[in-house]
mmCIF file of C-alpha atoms and ligand atoms in Angstrom:
data_model
loop_
_atom_site.group_PDB
_atom_site.id
_atom_site.type_symbol
_atom_site.label_atom_id
_atom_site.label_comp_id
_atom_site.label_asym_id
_atom_site.label_seq_id
_atom_site.Cartn_x
_atom_site.Cartn_y
_atom_site.Cartn_z
ATOM 1 C CA MET A 2 -13.788 9.914 5.109
ATOM 2 C CA HIS A 3 -14.969 7.398 7.810
ATOM 3 C CA VAL A 4 -12.554 7.052 10.868
ATOM 4 C CA GLN A 5 -12.254 4.115 13.490
ATOM 5 C CA THR A 6 -9.992 4.619 16.096
ATOM 6 C CA PHE A 7 -8.587 1.996 18.083
ATOM 7 C CA ASP A 8 -6.493 1.273 21.484
ATOM 8 C CA THR A 9 -3.858 -0.596 19.871
ATOM 9 C CA TYR A 10 -2.243 -1.648 16.880
ATOM 10 C CA ASP A 11 -3.106 -5.289 17.393
ATOM 11 C CA GLU A 12 -6.808 -4.360 17.420
ATOM 12 C CA LEU A 13 -6.181 -1.822 14.328
ATOM 13 C CA SER A 14 -4.459 -4.757 12.686
ATOM 14 C CA ARG A 15 -7.410 -7.209 13.404
ATOM 15 C CA ALA A 16 -10.245 -4.856 11.590
ATOM 16 C CA ALA A 17 -7.694 -4.088 9.117
ATOM 17 C CA ALA A 18 -7.528 -7.690 8.091
ATOM 18 C CA ASP A 19 -11.042 -8.194 9.035
ATOM 19 C CA MET A 20 -12.211 -5.668 6.244
ATOM 20 C CA VAL A 21 -9.804 -7.553 3.429
ATOM 21 C CA ALA A 22 -11.413 -10.949 4.678
ATOM 22 C CA ASP A 23 -14.977 -9.420 3.899
ATOM 23 C CA GLN A 24 -14.141 -8.192 0.617
ATOM 24 C CA LEU A 25 -12.566 -11.851 -0.310
ATOM 25 C CA ARG A 26 -15.749 -13.399 1.044
ATOM 26 C CA VAL A 27 -18.359 -10.979 -0.850
ATOM 27 C CA LYS A 28 -16.894 -11.105 -4.393
ATOM 28 C CA ALA A 29 -15.877 -14.248 -6.552
ATOM 29 C CA ASP A 30 -12.738 -12.774 -7.936
ATOM 30 C CA PRO A 31 -11.493 -9.676 -6.070
ATOM 31 C CA VAL A 32 -8.933 -7.463 -6.786
ATOM 32 C CA LEU A 33 -7.159 -6.470 -3.893
ATOM 33 C CA GLY A 34 -4.255 -3.493 -4.058
ATOM 34 C CA LEU A 35 -1.735 -3.644 -1.277
ATOM 35 C CA ALA A 36 0.635 -1.871 0.725
ATOM 36 C CA THR A 37 4.194 -2.770 2.106
ATOM 37 C CA GLY A 38 5.832 -1.071 4.854
ATOM 38 C CA SER A 39 5.833 -1.144 8.894
ATOM 39 C CA THR A 40 2.095 -0.354 9.187
ATOM 40 C CA PRO A 41 0.515 -3.383 7.478
ATOM 41 C CA GLU A 42 2.564 -6.251 8.926
ATOM 42 C CA GLY A 43 -0.095 -7.016 11.885
ATOM 43 C CA MET A 44 -2.807 -7.273 9.062
ATOM 44 C CA TYR A 45 -1.091 -9.752 7.268
ATOM 45 C CA THR A 46 -0.374 -11.254 10.333
ATOM 46 C CA GLU A 47 -3.753 -11.684 10.778
ATOM 47 C CA LEU A 48 -4.455 -12.957 7.161
ATOM 48 C CA ARG A 49 -2.025 -15.439 7.552
ATOM 49 C CA LEU A 50 -3.833 -16.742 10.779
ATOM 50 C CA MET A 51 -7.404 -16.762 9.155
ATOM 51 C CA HIS A 52 -5.236 -18.633 6.287
ATOM 52 C CA GLY A 53 -3.990 -21.058 8.501
ATOM 53 C CA SER A 54 -7.097 -21.706 10.531
ATOM 54 C CA GLY A 55 -8.639 -22.519 7.175
ATOM 55 C CA SER A 56 -11.205 -19.758 7.269
ATOM 56 C CA LEU A 57 -9.764 -17.607 4.332
ATOM 57 C CA SER A 58 -8.741 -18.897 0.765
ATOM 58 C CA PHE A 59 -6.697 -16.667 -2.103
ATOM 59 C CA LYS A 60 -7.215 -18.969 -4.442
ATOM 60 C CA ASN A 61 -9.685 -16.328 -6.302
ATOM 61 C CA VAL A 62 -7.872 -13.052 -5.271
ATOM 62 C CA ILE A 63 -5.944 -11.022 -7.543
ATOM 63 C CA THR A 64 -3.380 -8.604 -6.078
ATOM 64 C CA PHE A 65 -1.718 -5.035 -7.093
ATOM 65 C CA ASN A 66 0.926 -3.773 -5.236
ATOM 66 C CA LEU A 67 1.440 -0.161 -4.720
ATOM 67 C CA ASP A 68 5.135 0.327 -5.437
ATOM 68 C CA GLU A 69 8.620 -1.010 -5.682
ATOM 69 C CA TYR A 70 12.106 0.469 -5.241
ATOM 70 C CA ALA A 71 13.807 1.111 -8.892
ATOM 71 C CA GLY A 72 16.900 -1.411 -9.279
ATOM 72 C CA ILE A 73 16.331 -3.629 -6.126
ATOM 73 C CA LEU A 74 15.622 -7.275 -7.884
ATOM 74 C CA PRO A 75 12.759 -9.284 -6.027
ATOM 75 C CA GLU A 76 15.448 -11.820 -4.592
ATOM 76 C CA ASN A 77 16.845 -9.014 -2.686
ATOM 77 C CA PRO A 78 15.248 -8.971 1.048
ATOM 78 C CA GLN A 79 14.897 -4.969 0.850
ATOM 79 C CA SER A 80 12.420 -5.519 -2.292
ATOM 80 C CA TYR A 81 8.862 -4.919 -1.682
ATOM 81 C CA HIS A 82 8.466 -8.201 -3.760
ATOM 82 C CA TYR A 83 10.403 -10.374 -1.102
ATOM 83 C CA TYR A 84 8.170 -8.319 1.876
ATOM 84 C CA MET A 85 5.254 -9.464 0.348
ATOM 85 C CA ASN A 86 6.577 -13.183 -0.224
ATOM 86 C CA GLN A 87 7.649 -13.083 3.304
ATOM 87 C CA ASN A 88 4.493 -11.333 4.919
ATOM 88 C CA LEU A 89 1.744 -13.210 2.891
ATOM 89 C CA PHE A 90 1.976 -14.694 -0.499
ATOM 90 C CA ASP A 91 4.628 -17.674 0.718
ATOM 91 C CA HIS A 92 2.299 -18.631 3.235
ATOM 92 C CA VAL A 93 -1.570 -18.615 1.670
ATOM 93 C CA ASP A 94 -2.722 -20.504 -1.397
ATOM 94 C CA ILE A 95 -2.582 -17.416 -3.959
ATOM 95 C CA PRO A 96 -1.646 -18.752 -7.240
ATOM 96 C CA ARG A 97 1.639 -16.922 -8.353
ATOM 97 C CA ASP A 98 0.122 -15.808 -11.603
ATOM 98 C CA ALA A 99 -2.378 -13.522 -9.560
ATOM 99 C CA ILE A 100 0.333 -11.738 -7.814
ATOM 100 C CA ASN A 101 1.100 -8.113 -9.422
ATOM 101 C CA LEU A 102 3.861 -5.845 -8.583
ATOM 102 C CA PRO A 103 5.377 -2.859 -10.340
ATOM 103 C CA SER A 104 8.715 -3.933 -12.102
ATOM 104 C CA ALA A 105 11.894 -2.514 -10.608
ATOM 105 C CA ASP A 106 13.243 -2.150 -14.199
ATOM 106 C CA ILE A 107 13.246 1.519 -14.227
ATOM 107 C CA ASP A 108 15.026 1.367 -17.944
ATOM 108 C CA ASN A 109 11.866 -0.224 -19.186
ATOM 109 C CA ALA A 110 9.402 1.897 -17.115
ATOM 110 C CA LEU A 111 7.345 3.190 -19.776
ATOM 111 C CA PHE A 112 5.962 -0.391 -21.163
ATOM 112 C CA GLY A 113 6.221 -1.702 -17.743
ATOM 113 C CA CYS A 114 3.975 1.355 -16.194
ATOM 114 C CA GLN A 115 1.298 1.338 -19.174
ATOM 115 C CA ASN A 116 1.116 -2.528 -18.664
ATOM 116 C CA TYR A 117 0.304 -2.157 -15.076
ATOM 117 C CA GLU A 118 -2.277 0.085 -15.581
ATOM 118 C CA ASP A 119 -3.903 -1.894 -18.526
ATOM 119 C CA LYS A 120 -3.766 -4.967 -16.658
ATOM 120 C CA ILE A 121 -5.397 -3.575 -13.622
ATOM 121 C CA ALA A 122 -8.357 -1.949 -16.516
ATOM 122 C CA GLU A 123 -8.732 -5.531 -17.701
ATOM 123 C CA LEU A 124 -9.545 -6.831 -14.574
ATOM 124 C CA GLY A 125 -11.953 -4.604 -13.709
ATOM 125 C CA GLY A 126 -10.001 -2.214 -11.262
ATOM 126 C CA ILE A 127 -9.055 -2.499 -7.712
ATOM 127 C CA ASP A 128 -11.980 -3.256 -5.323
ATOM 128 C CA LEU A 129 -10.270 -2.805 -2.023
ATOM 129 C CA GLN A 130 -7.033 -0.812 -1.979
ATOM 130 C CA VAL A 131 -4.887 -0.887 1.418
ATOM 131 C CA LEU A 132 -2.635 2.198 1.846
ATOM 132 C CA GLY A 133 -0.415 3.306 4.600
ATOM 133 C CA LEU A 134 0.995 6.842 5.123
ATOM 134 C CA GLY A 135 3.913 8.893 4.869
ATOM 135 C CA LEU A 136 4.994 11.049 7.416
ATOM 136 C CA ASP A 137 5.139 13.944 4.474
ATOM 137 C CA GLY A 138 1.722 12.726 3.828
ATOM 138 C CA HIS A 139 2.573 10.707 0.749
ATOM 139 C CA ILE A 140 0.489 7.392 -0.724
ATOM 140 C CA GLY A 141 2.081 4.634 -2.316
ATOM 141 C CA PHE A 142 5.227 6.846 -3.536
ATOM 142 C CA ASN A 143 3.543 9.921 -4.207
ATOM 143 C CA GLU A 144 5.173 11.952 -2.718
ATOM 144 C CA PRO A 145 3.998 16.254 -1.824
ATOM 145 C CA GLY A 146 3.802 17.563 -5.454
ATOM 146 C CA SER A 147 2.196 14.661 -7.160
ATOM 147 C CA ALA A 148 -0.536 15.305 -9.852
ATOM 148 C CA PHE A 149 -3.884 14.372 -8.640
ATOM 149 C CA ASP A 150 -4.273 12.664 -11.619
ATOM 150 C CA SER A 151 -0.945 10.788 -11.720
ATOM 151 C CA ARG A 152 -0.815 7.089 -12.924
ATOM 152 C CA THR A 153 1.709 4.264 -12.241
ATOM 153 C CA ARG A 154 5.030 6.193 -13.132
ATOM 154 C CA PRO A 155 8.861 6.235 -12.198
ATOM 155 C CA VAL A 156 9.034 8.641 -9.227
ATOM 156 C CA GLU A 157 12.093 10.281 -7.328
ATOM 157 C CA LEU A 158 11.740 9.796 -3.552
ATOM 158 C CA ASP A 159 11.738 12.603 -1.106
ATOM 159 C CA GLU A 160 14.999 12.641 1.026
ATOM 160 C CA SER A 161 12.366 12.688 4.128
ATOM 161 C CA THR A 162 11.034 9.089 2.907
ATOM 162 C CA ARG A 163 14.468 7.790 2.049
ATOM 163 C CA GLN A 164 15.586 8.793 5.699
ATOM 164 C CA ALA A 165 12.316 7.369 7.327
ATOM 165 C CA ASN A 166 12.877 3.934 5.424
ATOM 166 C CA ALA A 167 16.711 3.657 6.022
ATOM 167 C CA ARG A 168 15.547 1.405 8.886
ATOM 168 C CA PHE A 169 15.107 -1.044 6.732
ATOM 169 C CA PHE A 170 18.636 -0.810 4.988
ATOM 170 C CA ASP A 171 22.288 -0.983 6.427
ATOM 171 C CA ASN A 172 22.487 2.500 5.896
ATOM 172 C CA ILE A 173 20.811 5.793 4.110
ATOM 173 C CA ASP A 174 23.239 5.359 0.808
ATOM 174 C CA GLN A 175 21.625 2.070 -0.074
ATOM 175 C CA VAL A 176 18.067 3.548 0.121
ATOM 176 C CA PRO A 177 17.114 3.752 -3.514
ATOM 177 C CA THR A 178 16.435 7.168 -4.736
ATOM 178 C CA GLN A 179 13.828 6.054 -7.255
ATOM 179 C CA ALA A 180 10.904 4.236 -7.396
ATOM 180 C CA ILE A 181 8.002 3.016 -9.254
ATOM 181 C CA THR A 182 4.525 3.816 -8.125
ATOM 182 C CA MET A 183 0.776 3.800 -8.832
ATOM 183 C CA GLY A 184 -0.582 7.071 -9.227
ATOM 184 C CA ILE A 185 -2.805 9.232 -7.519
ATOM 185 C CA GLY A 186 -5.275 9.110 -10.097
ATOM 186 C CA THR A 187 -5.376 4.899 -10.101
ATOM 187 C CA ILE A 188 -5.369 4.737 -6.568
ATOM 188 C CA MET A 189 -8.573 6.768 -6.540
ATOM 189 C CA GLU A 190 -10.284 4.823 -8.953
ATOM 190 C CA ALA A 191 -9.942 1.816 -6.433
ATOM 191 C CA ARG A 192 -13.797 1.118 -5.467
ATOM 192 C CA LYS A 193 -13.058 1.468 -1.447
ATOM 193 C CA ILE A 194 -10.002 2.383 0.458
ATOM 194 C CA LEU A 195 -8.432 1.356 3.603
ATOM 195 C CA LEU A 196 -6.004 4.117 4.801
ATOM 196 C CA LEU A 197 -3.971 2.224 7.779
ATOM 197 C CA VAL A 198 -2.254 4.695 10.119
ATOM 198 C CA ASN A 199 -0.121 3.962 13.125
ATOM 199 C CA GLY A 200 1.487 5.846 15.995
ATOM 200 C CA GLU A 201 1.682 9.388 17.216
ATOM 201 C CA ALA A 202 4.513 10.270 15.093
ATOM 202 C CA LYS A 203 1.883 10.241 12.421
ATOM 203 C CA ALA A 204 -0.960 12.496 14.259
ATOM 204 C CA ASP A 205 -0.194 15.923 12.517
ATOM 205 C CA ILE A 206 -0.200 14.353 9.306
ATOM 206 C CA LEU A 207 -3.033 12.309 9.950
ATOM 207 C CA ARG A 208 -5.078 15.542 10.882
ATOM 208 C CA ARG A 209 -3.957 17.389 8.025
ATOM 209 C CA VAL A 210 -5.128 14.527 5.450
ATOM 210 C CA LEU A 211 -8.396 14.255 7.371
ATOM 211 C CA HIS A 212 -9.418 17.991 7.917
ATOM 212 C CA GLY A 213 -6.640 20.293 6.415
ATOM 213 C CA GLU A 214 -7.351 21.860 2.822
ATOM 214 C CA ILE A 215 -7.286 19.358 -0.219
ATOM 215 C CA THR A 216 -3.482 20.177 -1.598
ATOM 216 C CA LYS A 217 -1.078 18.251 -3.601
ATOM 217 C CA GLN A 218 1.371 19.412 -0.872
ATOM 218 C CA VAL A 219 -0.504 16.704 1.329
ATOM 219 C CA PRO A 220 -1.028 13.528 -1.330
ATOM 220 C CA ALA A 221 -3.296 11.729 1.025
ATOM 221 C CA SER A 222 -5.901 15.048 1.455
ATOM 222 C CA VAL A 223 -7.081 13.552 -1.782
ATOM 223 C CA LEU A 224 -8.873 10.917 -0.295
ATOM 224 C CA GLN A 225 -11.274 13.373 1.408
ATOM 225 C CA ASN A 226 -12.529 13.568 -2.782
ATOM 226 C CA HIS A 227 -13.283 9.661 -2.244
ATOM 227 C CA PRO A 228 -16.363 8.184 -1.517
ATOM 228 C CA ASP A 229 -15.574 5.160 0.448
ATOM 229 C CA VAL A 230 -12.632 5.733 2.407
ATOM 230 C CA THR A 231 -12.232 3.822 5.906
ATOM 231 C CA VAL A 232 -9.240 4.957 8.230
ATOM 232 C CA LEU A 233 -8.099 2.856 10.671
ATOM 233 C CA THR A 234 -5.857 4.451 13.203
ATOM 234 C CA ASP A 235 -4.769 3.848 16.881
ATOM 235 C CA ILE A 236 -3.859 7.786 17.079
ATOM 236 C CA LYS A 237 -6.070 9.696 19.325
ATOM 237 C CA LEU A 238 -7.286 12.816 17.279
HETATM 238 C C1 F6R B 25 4.309 1.348 0.918
HETATM 239 C C2 F6R B 25 3.858 2.287 0.681
HETATM 240 C C3 F6R B 25 3.951 3.778 1.508
HETATM 241 C C4 F6R B 25 3.932 3.293 2.760
HETATM 242 C C5 F6R B 25 4.064 4.510 3.437
HETATM 243 C C6 F6R B 25 4.100 4.436 5.331
HETATM 244 O O1 F6R B 25 4.057 0.176 -0.153
HETATM 245 O O2 F6R B 25 3.205 2.938 -0.109
HETATM 246 O O3 F6R B 25 3.265 4.912 1.311
HETATM 247 O O4 F6R B 25 2.649 2.833 3.213
HETATM 248 O O5 F6R B 25 5.752 5.115 3.547
HETATM 249 O O6 F6R B 25 5.169 3.339 5.621
HETATM 250 P P1 F6R B 25 5.033 2.622 6.977
HETATM 251 O O7 F6R B 25 4.030 1.935 7.243
HETATM 252 O O8 F6R B 25 6.323 1.864 7.151
HETATM 253 O O9 F6R B 25 5.176 3.652 8.020
#
């Protein structure tokens, strides 16, 4: 894994946006894998600025998001659909039908997840997948113990993940217990991976991801097996 360390979150975010922008410029019809959460917010701000200044178009981009909470509808401000609209899609020239997120409809998850996988494959796979890192080492919502060959599926969220994400809800009881996530196998098939990690709280887990044993107990450690991973961080290791 190629690690780049920055002094500030803003520098990290600019570098992340530059990498995404490069990907958009080198391919006529790029397929991007996107993440939500606090970490990529700065990157989305930079991408909006680039678009606003006329230097970046999303006209030919196709996106697939990593995950969505089960049962949280797209209109709900806590949904990842809503997050993506607010942070990026409502502000750029991406066609609506080029945007893909897992459906929150867990009752039809079997069909929805297979559909998601098929669509990624039909479009030739993901060129660049952006990832954040959970405090427990998760990527997407692949919690510790997830199989390395797992595909898009419904999952139970760990209690620690619900606690970490409670800041986006009024209280912990409102945080869903289930989500739909791309699998680790799905993520690992992306041609390039960009892992963004910010804040001292993630120093220990980042060390284990980069230098520890490759184990299902630290899902992101599997990235050591991927041939093209760039890690952008503001943590001095
Ligand atoms: C979000 C996602 C999660 C987050 C991770 C870190 O789509 O897949 O894996 O990237 O939970 O979240 P933040 O950035 O809020 O610390």
